[in-house]
PDB file of C-alpha atoms in Angstrom:
ATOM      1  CA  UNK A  37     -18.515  -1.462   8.120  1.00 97.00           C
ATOM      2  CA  UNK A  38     -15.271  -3.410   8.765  1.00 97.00           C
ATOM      3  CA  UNK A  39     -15.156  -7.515   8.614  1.00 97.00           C
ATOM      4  CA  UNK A  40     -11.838  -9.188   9.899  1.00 97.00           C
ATOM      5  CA  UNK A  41     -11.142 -12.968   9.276  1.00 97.00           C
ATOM      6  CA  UNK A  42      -8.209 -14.670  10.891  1.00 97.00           C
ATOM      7  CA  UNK A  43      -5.878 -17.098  10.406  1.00 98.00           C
ATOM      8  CA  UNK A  44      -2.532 -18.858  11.068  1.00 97.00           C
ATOM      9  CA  UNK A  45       0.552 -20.075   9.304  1.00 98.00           C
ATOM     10  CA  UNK A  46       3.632 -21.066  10.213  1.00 98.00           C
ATOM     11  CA  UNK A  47       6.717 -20.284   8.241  1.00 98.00           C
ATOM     12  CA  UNK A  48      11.155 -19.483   9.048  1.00 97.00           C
ATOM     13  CA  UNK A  49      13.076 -16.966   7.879  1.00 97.00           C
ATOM     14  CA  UNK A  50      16.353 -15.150   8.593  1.00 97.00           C
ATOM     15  CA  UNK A  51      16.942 -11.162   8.973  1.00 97.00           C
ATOM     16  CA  UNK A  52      19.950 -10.396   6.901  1.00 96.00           C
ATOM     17  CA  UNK A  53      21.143  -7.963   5.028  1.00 95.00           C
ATOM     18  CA  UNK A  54      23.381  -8.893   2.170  1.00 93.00           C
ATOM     19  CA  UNK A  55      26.592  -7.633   2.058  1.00 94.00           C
ATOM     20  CA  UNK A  56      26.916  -6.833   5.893  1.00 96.00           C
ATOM     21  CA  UNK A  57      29.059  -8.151   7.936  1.00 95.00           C
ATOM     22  CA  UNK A  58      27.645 -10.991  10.656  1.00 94.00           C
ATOM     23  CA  UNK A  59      28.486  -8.414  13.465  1.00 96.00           C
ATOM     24  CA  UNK A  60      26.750  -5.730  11.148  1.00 97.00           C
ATOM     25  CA  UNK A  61      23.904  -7.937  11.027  1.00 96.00           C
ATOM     26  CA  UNK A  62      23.686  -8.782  14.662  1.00 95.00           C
ATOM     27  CA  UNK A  63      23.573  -5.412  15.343  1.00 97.00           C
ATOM     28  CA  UNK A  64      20.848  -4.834  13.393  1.00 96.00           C
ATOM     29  CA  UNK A  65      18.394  -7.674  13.902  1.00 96.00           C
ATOM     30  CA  UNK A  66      19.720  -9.413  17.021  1.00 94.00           C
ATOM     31  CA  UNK A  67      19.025 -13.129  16.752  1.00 92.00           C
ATOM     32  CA  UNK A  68      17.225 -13.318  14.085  1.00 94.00           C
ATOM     33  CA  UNK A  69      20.264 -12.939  11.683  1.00 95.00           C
ATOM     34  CA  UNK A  70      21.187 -16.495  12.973  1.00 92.00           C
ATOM     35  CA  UNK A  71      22.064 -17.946   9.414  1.00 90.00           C
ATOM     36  CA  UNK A  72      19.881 -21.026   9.974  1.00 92.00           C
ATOM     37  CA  UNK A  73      16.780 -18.999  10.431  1.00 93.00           C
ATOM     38  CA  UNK A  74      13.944 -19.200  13.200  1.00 95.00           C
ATOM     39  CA  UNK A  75      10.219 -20.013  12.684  1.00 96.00           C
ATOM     40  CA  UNK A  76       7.247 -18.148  13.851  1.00 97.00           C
ATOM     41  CA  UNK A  77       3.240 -19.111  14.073  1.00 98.00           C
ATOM     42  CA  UNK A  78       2.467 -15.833  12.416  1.00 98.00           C
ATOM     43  CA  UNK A  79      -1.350 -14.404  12.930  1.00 98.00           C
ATOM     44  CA  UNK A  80      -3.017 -13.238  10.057  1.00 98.00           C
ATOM     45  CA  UNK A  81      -6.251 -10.982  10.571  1.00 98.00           C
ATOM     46  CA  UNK A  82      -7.276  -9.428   7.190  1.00 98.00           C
ATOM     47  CA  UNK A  83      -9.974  -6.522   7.709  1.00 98.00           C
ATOM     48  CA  UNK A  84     -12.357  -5.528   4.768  1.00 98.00           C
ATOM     49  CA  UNK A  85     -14.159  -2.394   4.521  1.00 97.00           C
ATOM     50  CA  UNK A  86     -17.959  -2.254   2.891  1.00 97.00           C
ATOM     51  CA  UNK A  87     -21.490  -1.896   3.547  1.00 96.00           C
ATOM     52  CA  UNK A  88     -23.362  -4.838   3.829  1.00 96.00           C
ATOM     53  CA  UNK A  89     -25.516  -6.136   0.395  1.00 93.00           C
ATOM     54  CA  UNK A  90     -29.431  -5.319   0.966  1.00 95.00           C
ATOM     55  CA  UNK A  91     -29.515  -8.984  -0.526  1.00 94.00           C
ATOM     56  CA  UNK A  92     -27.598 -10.875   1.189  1.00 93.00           C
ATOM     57  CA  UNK A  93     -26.618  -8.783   4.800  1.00 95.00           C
ATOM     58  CA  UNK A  94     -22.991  -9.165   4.204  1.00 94.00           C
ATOM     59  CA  UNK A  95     -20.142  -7.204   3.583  1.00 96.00           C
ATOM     60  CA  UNK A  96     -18.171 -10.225   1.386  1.00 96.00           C
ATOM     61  CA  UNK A  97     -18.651 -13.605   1.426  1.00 94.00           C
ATOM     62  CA  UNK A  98     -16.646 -15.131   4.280  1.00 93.00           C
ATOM     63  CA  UNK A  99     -16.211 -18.275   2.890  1.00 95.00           C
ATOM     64  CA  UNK A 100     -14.343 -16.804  -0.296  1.00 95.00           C
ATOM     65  CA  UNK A 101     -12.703 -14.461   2.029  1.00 97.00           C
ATOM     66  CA  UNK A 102     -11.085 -17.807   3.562  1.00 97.00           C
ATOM     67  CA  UNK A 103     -10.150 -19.089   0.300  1.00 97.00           C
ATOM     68  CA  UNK A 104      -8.633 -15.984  -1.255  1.00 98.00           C
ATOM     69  CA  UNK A 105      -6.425 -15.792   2.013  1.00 98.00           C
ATOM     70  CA  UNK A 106      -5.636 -19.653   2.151  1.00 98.00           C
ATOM     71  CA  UNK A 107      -4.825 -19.356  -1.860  1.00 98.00           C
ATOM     72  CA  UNK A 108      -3.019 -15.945  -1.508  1.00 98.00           C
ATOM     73  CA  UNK A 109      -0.899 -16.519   1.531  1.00 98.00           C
ATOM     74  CA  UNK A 110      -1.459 -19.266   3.770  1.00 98.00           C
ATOM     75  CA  UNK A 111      -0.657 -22.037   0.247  1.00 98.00           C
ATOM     76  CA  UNK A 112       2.586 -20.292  -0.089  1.00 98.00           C
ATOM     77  CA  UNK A 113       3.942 -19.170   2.539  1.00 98.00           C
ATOM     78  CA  UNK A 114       2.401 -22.289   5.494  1.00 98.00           C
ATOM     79  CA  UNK A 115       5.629 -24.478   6.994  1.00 98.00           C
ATOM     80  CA  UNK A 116       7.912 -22.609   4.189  1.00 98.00           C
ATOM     81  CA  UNK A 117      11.574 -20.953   5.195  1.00 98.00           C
ATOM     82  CA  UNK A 118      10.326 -17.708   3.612  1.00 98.00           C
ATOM     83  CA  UNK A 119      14.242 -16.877   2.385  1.00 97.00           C
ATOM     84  CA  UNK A 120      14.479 -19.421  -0.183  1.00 97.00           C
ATOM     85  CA  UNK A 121      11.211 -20.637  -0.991  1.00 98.00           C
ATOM     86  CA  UNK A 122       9.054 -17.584  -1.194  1.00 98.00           C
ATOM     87  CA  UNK A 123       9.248 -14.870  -3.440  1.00 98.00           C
ATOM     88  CA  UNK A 124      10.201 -11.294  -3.273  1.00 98.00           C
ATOM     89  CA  UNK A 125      11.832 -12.877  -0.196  1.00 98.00           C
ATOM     90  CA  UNK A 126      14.732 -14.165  -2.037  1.00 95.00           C
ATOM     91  CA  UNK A 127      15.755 -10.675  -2.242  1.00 96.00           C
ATOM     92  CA  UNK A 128      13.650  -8.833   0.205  1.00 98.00           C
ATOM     93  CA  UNK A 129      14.517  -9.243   3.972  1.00 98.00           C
ATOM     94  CA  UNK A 130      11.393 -11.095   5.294  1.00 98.00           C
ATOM     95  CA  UNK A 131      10.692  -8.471   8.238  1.00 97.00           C
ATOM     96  CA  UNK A 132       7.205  -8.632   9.697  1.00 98.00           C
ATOM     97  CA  UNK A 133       6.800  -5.421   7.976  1.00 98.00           C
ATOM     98  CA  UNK A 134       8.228  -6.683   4.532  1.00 98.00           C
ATOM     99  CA  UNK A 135       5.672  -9.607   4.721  1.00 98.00           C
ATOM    100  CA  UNK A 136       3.079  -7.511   5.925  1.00 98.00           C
ATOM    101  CA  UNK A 137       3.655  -5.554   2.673  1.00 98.00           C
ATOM    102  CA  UNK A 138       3.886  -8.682   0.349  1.00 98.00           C
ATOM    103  CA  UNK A 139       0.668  -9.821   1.956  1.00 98.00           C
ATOM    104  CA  UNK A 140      -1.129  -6.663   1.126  1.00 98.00           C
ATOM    105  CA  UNK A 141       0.023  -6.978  -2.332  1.00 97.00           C
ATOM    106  CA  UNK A 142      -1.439 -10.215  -2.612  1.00 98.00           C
ATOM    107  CA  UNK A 143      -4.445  -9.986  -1.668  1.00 98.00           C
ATOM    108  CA  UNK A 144      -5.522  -6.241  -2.816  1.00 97.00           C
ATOM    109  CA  UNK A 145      -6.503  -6.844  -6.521  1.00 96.00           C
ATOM    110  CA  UNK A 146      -9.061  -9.359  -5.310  1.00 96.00           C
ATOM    111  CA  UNK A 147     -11.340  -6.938  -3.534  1.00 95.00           C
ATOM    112  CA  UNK A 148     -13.006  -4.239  -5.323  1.00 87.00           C
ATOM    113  CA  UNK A 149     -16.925  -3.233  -6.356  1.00 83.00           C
ATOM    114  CA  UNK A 150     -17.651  -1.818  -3.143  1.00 89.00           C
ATOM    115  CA  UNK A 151     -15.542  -3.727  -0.695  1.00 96.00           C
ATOM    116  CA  UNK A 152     -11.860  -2.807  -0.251  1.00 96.00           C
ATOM    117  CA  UNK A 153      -9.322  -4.300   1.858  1.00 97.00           C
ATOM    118  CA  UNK A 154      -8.570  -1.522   4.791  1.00 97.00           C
ATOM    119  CA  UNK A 155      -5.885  -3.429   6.762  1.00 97.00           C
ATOM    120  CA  UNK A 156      -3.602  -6.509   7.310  1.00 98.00           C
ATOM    121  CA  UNK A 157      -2.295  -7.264  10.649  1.00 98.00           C
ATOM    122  CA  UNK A 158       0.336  -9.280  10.745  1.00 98.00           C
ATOM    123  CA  UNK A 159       1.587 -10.774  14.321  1.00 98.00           C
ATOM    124  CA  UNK A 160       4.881 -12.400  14.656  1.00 97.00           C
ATOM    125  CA  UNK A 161       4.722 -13.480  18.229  1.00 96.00           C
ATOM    126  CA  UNK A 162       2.369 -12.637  20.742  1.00 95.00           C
ATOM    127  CA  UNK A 163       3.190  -9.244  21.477  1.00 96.00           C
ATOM    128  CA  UNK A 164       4.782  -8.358  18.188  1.00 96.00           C
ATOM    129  CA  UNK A 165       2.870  -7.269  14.831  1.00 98.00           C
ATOM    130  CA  UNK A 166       2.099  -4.984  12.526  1.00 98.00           C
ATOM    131  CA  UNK A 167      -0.485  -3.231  10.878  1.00 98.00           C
ATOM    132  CA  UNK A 168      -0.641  -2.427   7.097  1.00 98.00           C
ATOM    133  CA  UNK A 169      -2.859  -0.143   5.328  1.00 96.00           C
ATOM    134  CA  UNK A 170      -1.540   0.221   1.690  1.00 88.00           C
ATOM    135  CA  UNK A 171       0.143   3.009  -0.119  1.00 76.00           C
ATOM    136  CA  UNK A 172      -3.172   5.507  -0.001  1.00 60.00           C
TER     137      UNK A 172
END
C-alpha cells in the first residue's frame, strides 16, 4: 500500500554552473542563471510504501510523517535562497532534480521496519516536477 502526504515551501535559487561563462550559463539554464536568483512555491508529495499495522490500520503515522518532513525539509529549506543558505547547495546546482535528490537523502534513514519511502515528487511550478525513487 502507498500513503502520500503533501506539502509546500517556498525557497530561491540560481542555476549556475561555476566556472562557465554567463553566455555558457544562459545557454544552459535560460533564466534561471539570472545571478540574483528566482523563487519558486515548490510542492512536496512524499509517498511511503507498507502494509497497514493489524493494530492500528495504518501504514505510518501521519502525524510523524508531517513532522519528519517539516523537520527534514520544509525547517531548512522554507523562504531560504537555497545557494547560500542550504547545504550541498553551496556546491551543488539546486536543479529540481538536485533537490529532489537532497530531499530523498533526507528523509530515507527515517523510514524503515516495514515501511520504506518509494518516491518524492518534487514540483517546481505547476507543470514542472520530478519524481525520485532512490538509487535501488
Amino acid at each position: 500500500m502507498l500513503i502520500t502526504r503533501r506539502v509546500d515551501f517556498s525557497a530561491s535559487h540560481v542555476c549556475r554552473k561555476p566556472g562557465a561563462t554567463e553566455q555558457e550559463n544562459r545557454a544552459m539554464y535560460g533564466p534561471a542563471a539570472n545571478p540574483n536568483g528566482h523563487g519558486h512555491n515548490y510542492v512536496l508529495e512524499v509517498t511511503l510504501e507498507g502494509e497497514p499495522d493489524p493494530v492500528t490500520g495504518m501504514v505510518y503515522d501521519l502525524k510523524e510523517l508531517k513532522d519528519v518532513v517539516n523537520r527534514e525539509v520544509v525547517d531548512p529549506m522554507d523562504h531560504r535562497f537555497l545557494n547560500y543558505e542550504v547545504p550541498p547547495f553551496d556546491t551543488v546546482i539546486p536543479t529540481v532534480e538536485n533537490v529532489a535528490i537532497e530531499i530523498w537523502r533526507r528523509l530515507d534513514p527515517h523510514f524503515n521496519n516495514g515501511v520504506k519511502l518509494r518516491n518524492v515528487r518534487l514540483y517546481e511550478t505547476e507543470d514542472l516536477f520530478v519524481d525520485y525513487e532512490g538509487a535501488r
